[in-house]
Amino acid sequence: MSLSSALSIAQNSLLNTSRQTSVVSRNVSEEKNADYARRTAVLSSTAPGARVVVIQRATNEQLFRQNLSAVSSWSGQTTVYTGMDRLSLAVDGVDNALSPATSITELQKALQTYSATPTNRTLADNAINAARNVVRSLNDGAAAIQTFRVETDQQISTAVNELNSLLSQFQAANKEIVSGTASGRDVNDALDKRDALLKQISEYVPVSTFTRGNNDMVVMTSDGTTLFETVPRSISFEPSAAYASGTPGNKVYIDGVPVTMGSGGNTTSGGKIAGLLQLRDSVATTMQSQMDEIARGLISAFAETDPNGVLADAPGLFTWPGAPAMPADGTLVNGLAGQISLNAAFVSNPEYLRDGGANGAGYVHNTEGGTSYTDLLIKYGDRMDEPMAFDAATGIGGSVSLATYSANSIGWFQGVRKDASTAAESKEALAVRTAEALSNDTGVNVDMEMSLLLELENSYSASARLIKAVDEMLASLLAAVR
């Protein structure tokens, strides 16, 4: 090897070491950045020596896809679980203290106490107050559910706006990558940014991708709806200012295709938007329909009847806008929980509970006017424990007592909530594990980088010594010539 070749190799080595050191330093500085993928300076042999030909970015396509899927599932599940927590507190209160089931239990106790001493007017007033609390729990609960739906609607609107913004940012990053790749520029930073945006997008909707020439990426939802192809596709939603019981909410459209809401406690929702749709149009509406059925059951259980069986039953202690007609048996009346009210006649004269007759003389049971008459009070208590038909559309239909149905309503909600909680933990674990696996494969390991830095230092020292040796040899040659 000639001295000039040795000198050229040493110079190339110093240049390569400089670039490699720069790459390692950048890796170390980005160690805390979860969206940064490790870089490697790739050397290629030349004659003589070697040179850095490319700065390679670490990738693992399969792990990245799994992480996107896990993030979507976790986001959808967390949305459902946290939403149910808010809904439970707003409607039923802490430990179900404000639930219809609790107030119905208190009404039963008040009736039993009153029936034990029917001559006591104070006990009659207490029973009316207990009934008032039942009405309040249903009215307030129904209002809280509709407020929850409006708030969820606003969250959907915000999520759609944020998703549109992310897709616009994705377009800019993708454009930079495509043009940079075509011109041969280093696009690794843009690739990091695009992958980071893709992770954020997957929190709103589940995504799948494929890459075309020049690193151009196409993004679709899991059901094949196009989210991005050269330009972002339209994502639209019209929020509602108010909701009534049974009224469905507006849909979210991606490129003209409606987003499907999730179902179940271990939800099928992928992403935040599907989870919010499930809360608004499934969880909250089912809870509302069960409260409507509880209201209908109360009107039926406390209906005034003609002791002679001639007159039609009429609303008694509890009434509704359709009075004097009774709501049809076993048929859901949307919004009834918000419309049920305490019969004003019973407020004026609580002893109608004991004697009957709020709807006229034909409905009087205590015809002899005895102050110790208890048959009707006992009958009301028995009706609350007798099976009655509930609409199957509420998810817990069938023939059960009113008290059992109201308890089942809480049981249904808490059962779904428990499933949501358990699933949220498992999906969070999956998202964390896939993120760790991806980070281990493509992220920065400082120990490894420091080890590489020592190797580069040794390489630098060897190159420096080689240059020094060549310099000394050249100096000796020049001295010999003189």
Coordinates of C-alpha atoms in Angstrom, one line a residue:
M1 CA 0.0 0.0 0.0
S2 CA 1.4 3.4 -0.9
L3 CA 1.7 6.2 1.6
S4 CA -1.0 8.2 -0.3
S5 CA -3.4 5.3 -0.2
A6 CA -2.8 4.9 3.5
L7 CA -3.3 8.6 4.1
S8 CA -6.6 8.5 2.0
I9 CA -7.9 5.6 4.1
A10 CA -7.1 7.4 7.3
Q11 CA -8.8 10.6 6.1
N12 CA -12.0 8.6 5.0
S13 CA -12.0 6.9 8.4
L14 CA -11.9 10.2 10.2
L15 CA -14.7 11.5 8.1
N16 CA -16.8 8.3 8.6
T17 CA -16.1 8.4 12.4
S18 CA -17.2 12.0 12.4
R19 CA -20.6 11.2 10.8
Q20 CA -21.1 8.1 12.9
T21 CA -20.4 10.1 16.1
S22 CA -22.9 12.7 15.0
V23 CA -25.5 10.0 14.5
V24 CA -24.8 8.4 17.8
S25 CA -24.9 11.7 19.6
R26 CA -28.3 12.4 18.0
N27 CA -29.5 9.0 19.2
V28 CA -28.5 9.7 22.7
S29 CA -30.1 13.1 22.7
E30 CA -33.4 11.6 21.5
E31 CA -33.4 8.8 24.1
K32 CA -36.5 10.1 25.9
N33 CA -38.4 10.8 22.6
A34 CA -40.9 7.9 22.2
D35 CA -41.5 8.9 18.6
Y36 CA -37.9 8.8 17.6
A37 CA -36.5 5.8 15.8
R38 CA -32.8 4.9 16.2
R39 CA -30.5 5.9 13.3
T40 CA -27.5 4.0 12.1
A41 CA -24.8 5.2 9.7
V42 CA -24.3 2.4 7.2
L43 CA -20.8 2.0 5.7
S44 CA -19.9 0.7 2.3
S45 CA -16.5 -0.5 1.1
T46 CA -14.7 1.7 -1.4
A47 CA -11.3 1.5 -3.0
P48 CA -9.5 2.3 -0.9
G49 CA -11.3 2.3 2.5
A50 CA -15.0 2.8 3.2
R51 CA -17.6 5.6 3.4
V52 CA -21.0 6.3 4.9
V53 CA -23.6 5.8 2.2
V54 CA -26.8 6.2 4.1
I55 CA -28.3 7.0 7.5
Q56 CA -30.6 4.1 8.2
R57 CA -33.7 4.5 10.4
A58 CA -34.8 1.5 12.5
T59 CA -38.2 0.1 11.7
N60 CA -40.4 -2.9 12.5
E61 CA -43.5 -2.7 10.4
Q62 CA -45.3 -5.6 12.1
L63 CA -44.8 -4.3 15.6
F64 CA -45.8 -0.9 14.5
R65 CA -49.1 -2.1 13.1
Q66 CA -49.8 -4.2 16.3
N67 CA -49.1 -1.1 18.4
L68 CA -51.5 1.0 16.3
S69 CA -54.2 -1.6 16.7
A70 CA -53.6 -1.9 20.5
V71 CA -53.7 1.9 20.9
S72 CA -57.1 2.1 19.1
S73 CA -58.6 -0.7 21.2
W74 CA -57.3 0.9 24.4
S75 CA -58.5 4.3 23.5
G76 CA -62.0 3.0 22.6
Q77 CA -62.2 1.0 25.8
T78 CA -61.0 3.8 28.0
T79 CA -63.5 6.1 26.5
V80 CA -66.4 3.8 27.3
Y81 CA -65.2 3.0 30.8
T82 CA -64.6 6.6 31.9
G83 CA -67.8 7.7 30.3
M84 CA -69.8 5.1 32.2
D85 CA -68.1 6.3 35.4
R86 CA -69.4 9.8 34.7
L87 CA -72.8 8.6 33.8
S88 CA -73.1 6.5 36.9
L89 CA -72.3 9.4 39.2
A90 CA -74.5 11.8 37.3
V91 CA -77.6 9.5 37.4
D92 CA -77.3 7.2 40.4
G93 CA -74.9 9.2 42.6
V94 CA -72.3 7.8 44.9
D95 CA -73.1 4.2 46.0
N96 CA -76.4 4.5 44.0
A97 CA -77.8 6.9 46.6
L98 CA -79.8 8.8 44.0
S99 CA -81.0 5.8 42.0
P100 CA -84.7 5.0 41.5
A101 CA -84.0 1.6 43.1
T102 CA -82.9 3.2 46.3
S103 CA -85.9 5.6 46.4
I104 CA -88.3 2.8 45.6
T105 CA -87.0 0.8 48.5
E106 CA -87.5 3.9 50.8
L107 CA -91.1 4.2 49.4
Q108 CA -91.8 0.6 50.3
K109 CA -90.6 1.1 53.8
A110 CA -92.7 4.3 54.2
L111 CA -95.8 2.4 53.0
Q112 CA -95.1 -0.5 55.4
T113 CA -94.8 2.0 58.3
Y114 CA -97.9 3.8 57.3
S115 CA -99.9 0.6 56.9
A116 CA -98.9 -0.4 60.5
T117 CA -100.5 2.9 61.8
P118 CA -102.9 4.1 59.2
T119 CA -104.5 6.6 61.5
N120 CA -101.2 8.6 61.7
R121 CA -101.4 11.6 59.2
T122 CA -97.6 12.2 59.7
L123 CA -96.8 8.7 58.4
A124 CA -99.1 9.4 55.4
D125 CA -97.1 12.6 54.7
N126 CA -93.9 10.6 55.0
A127 CA -95.1 8.2 52.4
I128 CA -96.0 11.0 50.0
N129 CA -92.5 12.5 50.6
A130 CA -91.0 9.1 49.7
A131 CA -93.0 9.1 46.6
R132 CA -91.9 12.6 45.8
N133 CA -88.3 11.4 46.1
V134 CA -89.0 8.5 43.6
V135 CA -90.3 11.0 41.1
R136 CA -87.3 13.3 41.7
S137 CA -84.8 10.5 41.1
L138 CA -86.5 9.6 37.8
N139 CA -86.9 13.2 36.6
D140 CA -83.4 14.2 37.6
G141 CA -81.9 10.9 36.3
A142 CA -83.6 11.4 32.9
A143 CA -82.4 15.0 32.7
A144 CA -78.8 13.9 33.7
I145 CA -78.8 11.3 30.9
Q146 CA -79.9 13.8 28.2
T147 CA -77.3 16.3 29.5
F148 CA -74.7 13.5 29.3
R149 CA -75.7 12.8 25.7
V150 CA -75.3 16.5 24.8
E151 CA -71.9 16.6 26.5
T152 CA -70.9 13.4 24.7
D153 CA -72.0 15.0 21.4
Q154 CA -69.7 17.9 22.1
Q155 CA -66.9 15.5 22.7
I156 CA -67.5 13.8 19.4
S157 CA -67.5 17.1 17.7
T158 CA -64.2 18.0 19.3
A159 CA -62.7 14.6 18.4
V160 CA -63.7 15.0 14.8
N161 CA -62.1 18.4 14.6
E162 CA -58.9 17.1 16.2
L163 CA -58.9 14.2 13.8
N164 CA -59.3 16.5 10.8
S165 CA -56.4 18.6 12.1
L166 CA -54.2 15.5 12.5
L167 CA -54.9 14.4 9.0
S168 CA -53.9 17.9 7.7
Q169 CA -50.6 17.6 9.6
F170 CA -50.2 14.1 8.2
Q171 CA -50.6 15.4 4.7
A172 CA -47.8 17.9 5.2
A173 CA -45.5 15.2 6.6
N174 CA -46.3 12.7 3.9
K175 CA -45.7 15.4 1.2
E176 CA -42.3 16.1 2.6
I177 CA -41.4 12.4 2.7
V178 CA -42.6 11.8 -0.9
S179 CA -40.7 14.8 -2.3
G180 CA -37.6 14.1 -0.2
T181 CA -37.5 10.4 -1.2
A182 CA -37.8 11.3 -4.8
S183 CA -35.0 13.8 -4.6
G184 CA -32.8 11.6 -2.4
R185 CA -32.9 13.8 0.7
D186 CA -32.8 12.4 4.2
V187 CA -36.4 12.1 5.3
N188 CA -36.0 10.2 8.5
D189 CA -37.2 13.1 10.7
A190 CA -40.3 13.4 8.5
L191 CA -40.9 9.6 8.8
D192 CA -40.7 10.0 12.6
K193 CA -43.2 12.8 12.5
R194 CA -45.6 10.8 10.2
D195 CA -45.5 7.7 12.4
A196 CA -46.1 9.9 15.5
L197 CA -49.2 11.4 13.8
L198 CA -50.4 7.9 12.8
K199 CA -50.3 6.9 16.5
Q200 CA -52.4 9.9 17.4
I201 CA -54.8 9.2 14.6
S202 CA -55.2 5.6 15.8
E203 CA -56.5 7.0 19.1
Y204 CA -59.5 8.3 17.3
V205 CA -60.2 5.6 14.7
P206 CA -58.5 2.2 14.0
V207 CA -56.2 2.5 11.0
S208 CA -54.5 0.3 8.5
T209 CA -51.9 1.6 6.0
F210 CA -50.0 0.6 2.9
T211 CA -47.1 2.4 1.3
R212 CA -46.7 3.2 -2.4
G213 CA -43.7 4.5 -4.4
N214 CA -41.5 7.2 -2.9
N215 CA -42.8 6.3 0.6
D216 CA -46.3 7.7 -0.2
M217 CA -48.6 6.3 2.5
V218 CA -52.4 5.6 2.2
V219 CA -54.4 5.4 5.4
M220 CA -57.7 3.6 5.9
T221 CA -59.9 2.7 8.8
S222 CA -60.1 -0.9 9.8
D223 CA -63.3 -1.4 7.8
G224 CA -61.6 -0.1 4.6
T225 CA -62.9 3.4 4.5
T226 CA -60.2 5.8 3.1
L227 CA -58.9 8.3 5.6
F228 CA -56.0 9.7 3.6
E229 CA -54.9 9.2 0.0
T230 CA -52.7 12.1 -1.1
V231 CA -55.1 14.4 0.6
P232 CA -57.3 13.9 3.8
R233 CA -60.8 12.6 3.2
S234 CA -63.7 14.5 4.6
I235 CA -64.8 13.7 8.2
S236 CA -68.0 15.4 9.1
F237 CA -70.4 15.5 12.1
E238 CA -73.3 17.8 13.1
P239 CA -73.7 18.0 16.9
S240 CA -77.2 18.4 18.4
A241 CA -78.0 21.2 20.9
A242 CA -80.4 19.0 22.9
Y243 CA -81.7 15.4 23.1
A244 CA -85.0 13.8 24.0
S245 CA -85.4 10.3 25.2
G246 CA -85.2 7.8 22.4
T247 CA -83.9 10.4 19.9
P248 CA -80.8 8.9 18.1
G249 CA -77.8 11.2 17.6
N250 CA -76.2 12.3 14.4
K251 CA -73.6 10.0 12.8
V252 CA -70.0 10.7 12.1
Y253 CA -69.1 10.3 8.4
I254 CA -65.7 9.5 7.1
D255 CA -65.5 9.9 3.3
G256 CA -69.3 9.6 3.3
V257 CA -69.3 6.3 5.3
P258 CA -70.9 6.3 8.8
V259 CA -68.7 5.3 11.7
T260 CA -70.0 2.2 13.4
M261 CA -70.3 2.5 17.2
G262 CA -69.1 -0.2 19.5
S263 CA -71.1 -2.6 21.6
G264 CA -70.7 -4.4 24.9
G265 CA -68.7 -3.8 28.1
N266 CA -65.6 -5.3 26.5
T267 CA -66.3 -3.0 23.7
T268 CA -65.8 -3.6 20.0
S269 CA -65.1 0.2 19.7
G270 CA -61.8 0.9 18.0
G271 CA -60.8 4.5 18.8
K272 CA -62.3 7.3 20.8
I273 CA -65.0 8.3 18.3
A274 CA -66.7 4.8 18.2
G275 CA -66.5 4.7 22.0
L276 CA -68.3 8.1 22.3
L277 CA -71.0 7.0 19.9
Q278 CA -71.6 3.9 22.0
L279 CA -71.9 5.9 25.1
R280 CA -74.3 8.4 23.5
D281 CA -76.5 6.0 21.5
S282 CA -76.3 2.7 23.3
V283 CA -75.3 2.9 27.0
A284 CA -77.1 6.1 27.8
T285 CA -80.2 5.3 25.8
T286 CA -80.5 1.8 27.3
M287 CA -80.2 3.3 30.8
Q288 CA -82.9 5.9 29.9
S289 CA -85.3 3.2 28.5
Q290 CA -84.9 1.2 31.8
M291 CA -85.8 4.3 33.8
D292 CA -88.8 4.9 31.5
E293 CA -89.9 1.4 32.2
I294 CA -89.5 1.9 36.0
A295 CA -91.7 5.0 35.7
R296 CA -94.3 3.0 33.8
G297 CA -94.2 0.3 36.4
L298 CA -94.8 2.8 39.2
I299 CA -97.8 4.3 37.4
S300 CA -99.2 0.8 37.0
A301 CA -98.4 -0.4 40.5
F302 CA -100.1 2.6 42.1
A303 CA -103.0 2.9 39.7
E304 CA -106.4 3.4 41.2
T305 CA -108.8 0.6 40.6
D306 CA -112.6 0.3 40.8
P307 CA -113.4 -2.1 43.7
N308 CA -116.5 -3.1 41.7
G309 CA -114.4 -3.8 38.5
V310 CA -116.5 -1.5 36.4
L311 CA -114.4 1.6 35.8
A312 CA -111.1 1.5 34.0
D313 CA -107.9 1.8 36.0
A314 CA -106.6 5.3 36.3
P315 CA -103.2 6.8 37.4
G316 CA -103.1 7.2 41.1
L317 CA -100.2 8.3 43.3
F318 CA -98.0 8.6 40.1
T319 CA -99.4 10.2 37.0
W320 CA -98.2 11.2 33.5
P321 CA -99.2 13.5 30.6
G322 CA -101.4 10.7 29.1
A323 CA -103.7 10.6 32.1
P324 CA -106.4 9.6 32.8
A325 CA -105.4 6.8 30.4
M326 CA -102.9 4.3 31.6
P327 CA -99.7 3.5 29.7
A328 CA -99.9 0.2 27.8
D329 CA -98.6 -2.8 29.7
G330 CA -95.2 -4.1 28.8
T331 CA -94.6 -1.3 26.3
L332 CA -91.8 1.2 26.6
V333 CA -92.9 4.8 26.6
N334 CA -89.9 6.9 25.6
G335 CA -89.3 9.8 28.0
L336 CA -91.7 8.7 30.7
A337 CA -89.1 8.9 33.4
G338 CA -88.8 12.6 32.7
Q339 CA -92.6 13.1 32.5
I340 CA -93.8 11.1 35.5
S341 CA -95.1 13.3 38.4
L342 CA -96.7 13.1 41.8
N343 CA -100.5 13.3 41.6
A344 CA -101.5 16.7 43.1
A345 CA -104.6 15.1 44.6
F346 CA -102.5 12.9 46.9
V347 CA -100.3 15.9 47.9
S348 CA -103.5 17.7 49.0
N349 CA -104.9 14.7 50.7
P350 CA -102.3 12.0 51.5
E351 CA -105.1 9.7 52.9
Y352 CA -106.1 8.9 49.4
L353 CA -103.3 6.4 49.7
R354 CA -105.2 4.6 52.5
D355 CA -108.8 5.1 51.2
G356 CA -108.6 5.6 47.4
G357 CA -110.9 7.9 45.5
A358 CA -108.5 10.5 44.0
N359 CA -110.1 9.8 40.6
G360 CA -113.7 9.9 42.0
A361 CA -116.0 8.1 44.3
G362 CA -116.0 5.0 42.1
Y363 CA -112.4 4.4 43.1
V364 CA -113.0 4.6 46.9
H365 CA -112.0 1.3 48.7
N366 CA -112.5 2.4 52.3
T367 CA -116.2 2.9 51.8
E368 CA -117.0 2.8 55.5
G369 CA -114.4 5.5 56.2
G370 CA -112.6 3.5 58.9
T371 CA -109.3 5.2 60.0
S372 CA -107.6 1.8 60.6
Y373 CA -108.3 0.6 57.1
T374 CA -105.1 -0.9 55.6
D375 CA -106.2 -3.1 52.7
L376 CA -105.3 -0.6 50.0
L377 CA -101.9 0.2 51.5
I378 CA -101.1 -3.5 51.7
K379 CA -102.3 -3.9 48.2
Y380 CA -99.9 -1.2 46.9
G381 CA -97.0 -2.9 48.7
D382 CA -98.0 -6.2 47.2
R383 CA -98.2 -4.8 43.7
M384 CA -94.6 -3.6 43.9
D385 CA -93.6 -7.2 44.6
E386 CA -95.8 -8.8 42.0
P387 CA -94.4 -9.7 38.5
M388 CA -95.3 -7.4 35.7
A389 CA -94.3 -7.3 32.1
F390 CA -91.4 -5.1 31.0
D391 CA -90.4 -4.3 27.5
A392 CA -87.6 -6.5 26.2
A393 CA -86.2 -3.6 24.2
T394 CA -84.6 -2.3 27.4
G395 CA -82.2 -5.2 27.6
I396 CA -83.6 -6.5 30.9
G397 CA -87.2 -7.2 30.0
G398 CA -89.4 -10.0 31.1
S399 CA -91.8 -10.6 33.9
V400 CA -90.4 -9.5 37.3
S401 CA -91.5 -7.2 40.1
L402 CA -91.0 -3.5 40.0
A403 CA -88.5 -3.6 42.9
T404 CA -86.5 -6.4 41.2
Y405 CA -86.5 -4.6 37.8
S406 CA -85.2 -1.4 39.4
A407 CA -82.4 -3.5 41.1
N408 CA -81.7 -5.3 37.8
S409 CA -81.3 -2.0 36.1
I410 CA -78.4 -1.1 38.5
G411 CA -77.1 -4.6 38.1
W412 CA -77.1 -4.4 34.3
F413 CA -75.2 -1.1 34.4
Q414 CA -72.6 -2.2 36.9
G415 CA -72.1 -5.4 35.1
V416 CA -71.3 -3.6 31.8
R417 CA -69.2 -1.2 33.7
K418 CA -67.2 -4.0 35.4
D419 CA -66.6 -5.6 32.0
A420 CA -65.5 -2.3 30.7
S421 CA -63.1 -1.8 33.6
T422 CA -61.6 -5.3 33.3
A423 CA -61.2 -4.9 29.5
A424 CA -59.6 -1.5 29.9
E425 CA -56.9 -3.0 32.1
S426 CA -56.1 -5.8 29.7
K427 CA -56.1 -3.5 26.6
E428 CA -53.9 -1.0 28.4
A429 CA -51.5 -3.8 29.2
L430 CA -51.5 -4.9 25.5
A431 CA -50.9 -1.3 24.3
V432 CA -48.0 -0.8 26.8
R433 CA -46.4 -4.1 25.9
T434 CA -46.5 -3.5 22.2
A435 CA -45.1 0.0 22.7
E436 CA -42.3 -1.5 24.8
A437 CA -41.6 -4.2 22.2
L438 CA -41.5 -1.5 19.5
S439 CA -39.3 0.7 21.5
N440 CA -36.9 -2.1 22.3
D441 CA -36.7 -2.9 18.6
T442 CA -36.5 0.6 17.1
G443 CA -35.8 2.9 20.1
V444 CA -32.6 4.1 21.6
N445 CA -30.6 2.1 24.1
V446 CA -28.1 4.5 25.7
D447 CA -25.8 1.7 26.9
M448 CA -25.5 0.4 23.4
E449 CA -24.9 3.9 22.0
M450 CA -22.2 4.6 24.6
S451 CA -20.5 1.3 23.7
L452 CA -20.6 2.3 20.1
L453 CA -19.2 5.6 21.0
L454 CA -16.1 4.0 22.6
E455 CA -15.6 1.9 19.4
L456 CA -15.7 5.1 17.4
E457 CA -13.3 6.8 19.7
N458 CA -10.9 3.8 19.2
S459 CA -11.4 4.1 15.5
Y460 CA -10.6 7.8 15.6
S461 CA -7.4 7.1 17.6
A462 CA -6.3 4.5 15.1
S463 CA -6.9 6.8 12.2
A464 CA -5.0 9.6 13.9
R465 CA -2.1 7.3 14.6
L466 CA -2.0 6.2 11.0
I467 CA -1.9 9.8 9.8
K468 CA 0.9 10.5 12.3
A469 CA 2.8 7.5 11.1
V470 CA 2.4 8.5 7.4
D471 CA 3.5 12.0 8.3
E472 CA 6.6 10.7 10.0
M473 CA 7.4 8.5 7.1
L474 CA 7.0 11.3 4.6
A475 CA 9.2 13.5 6.8
S476 CA 11.9 10.8 6.9
L477 CA 11.8 10.5 3.1
L478 CA 12.1 14.2 2.6
A479 CA 15.0 14.3 5.0
A480 CA 16.7 11.5 3.2
V481 CA 16.3 13.3 -0.2
R482 CA 17.8 16.5 1.2

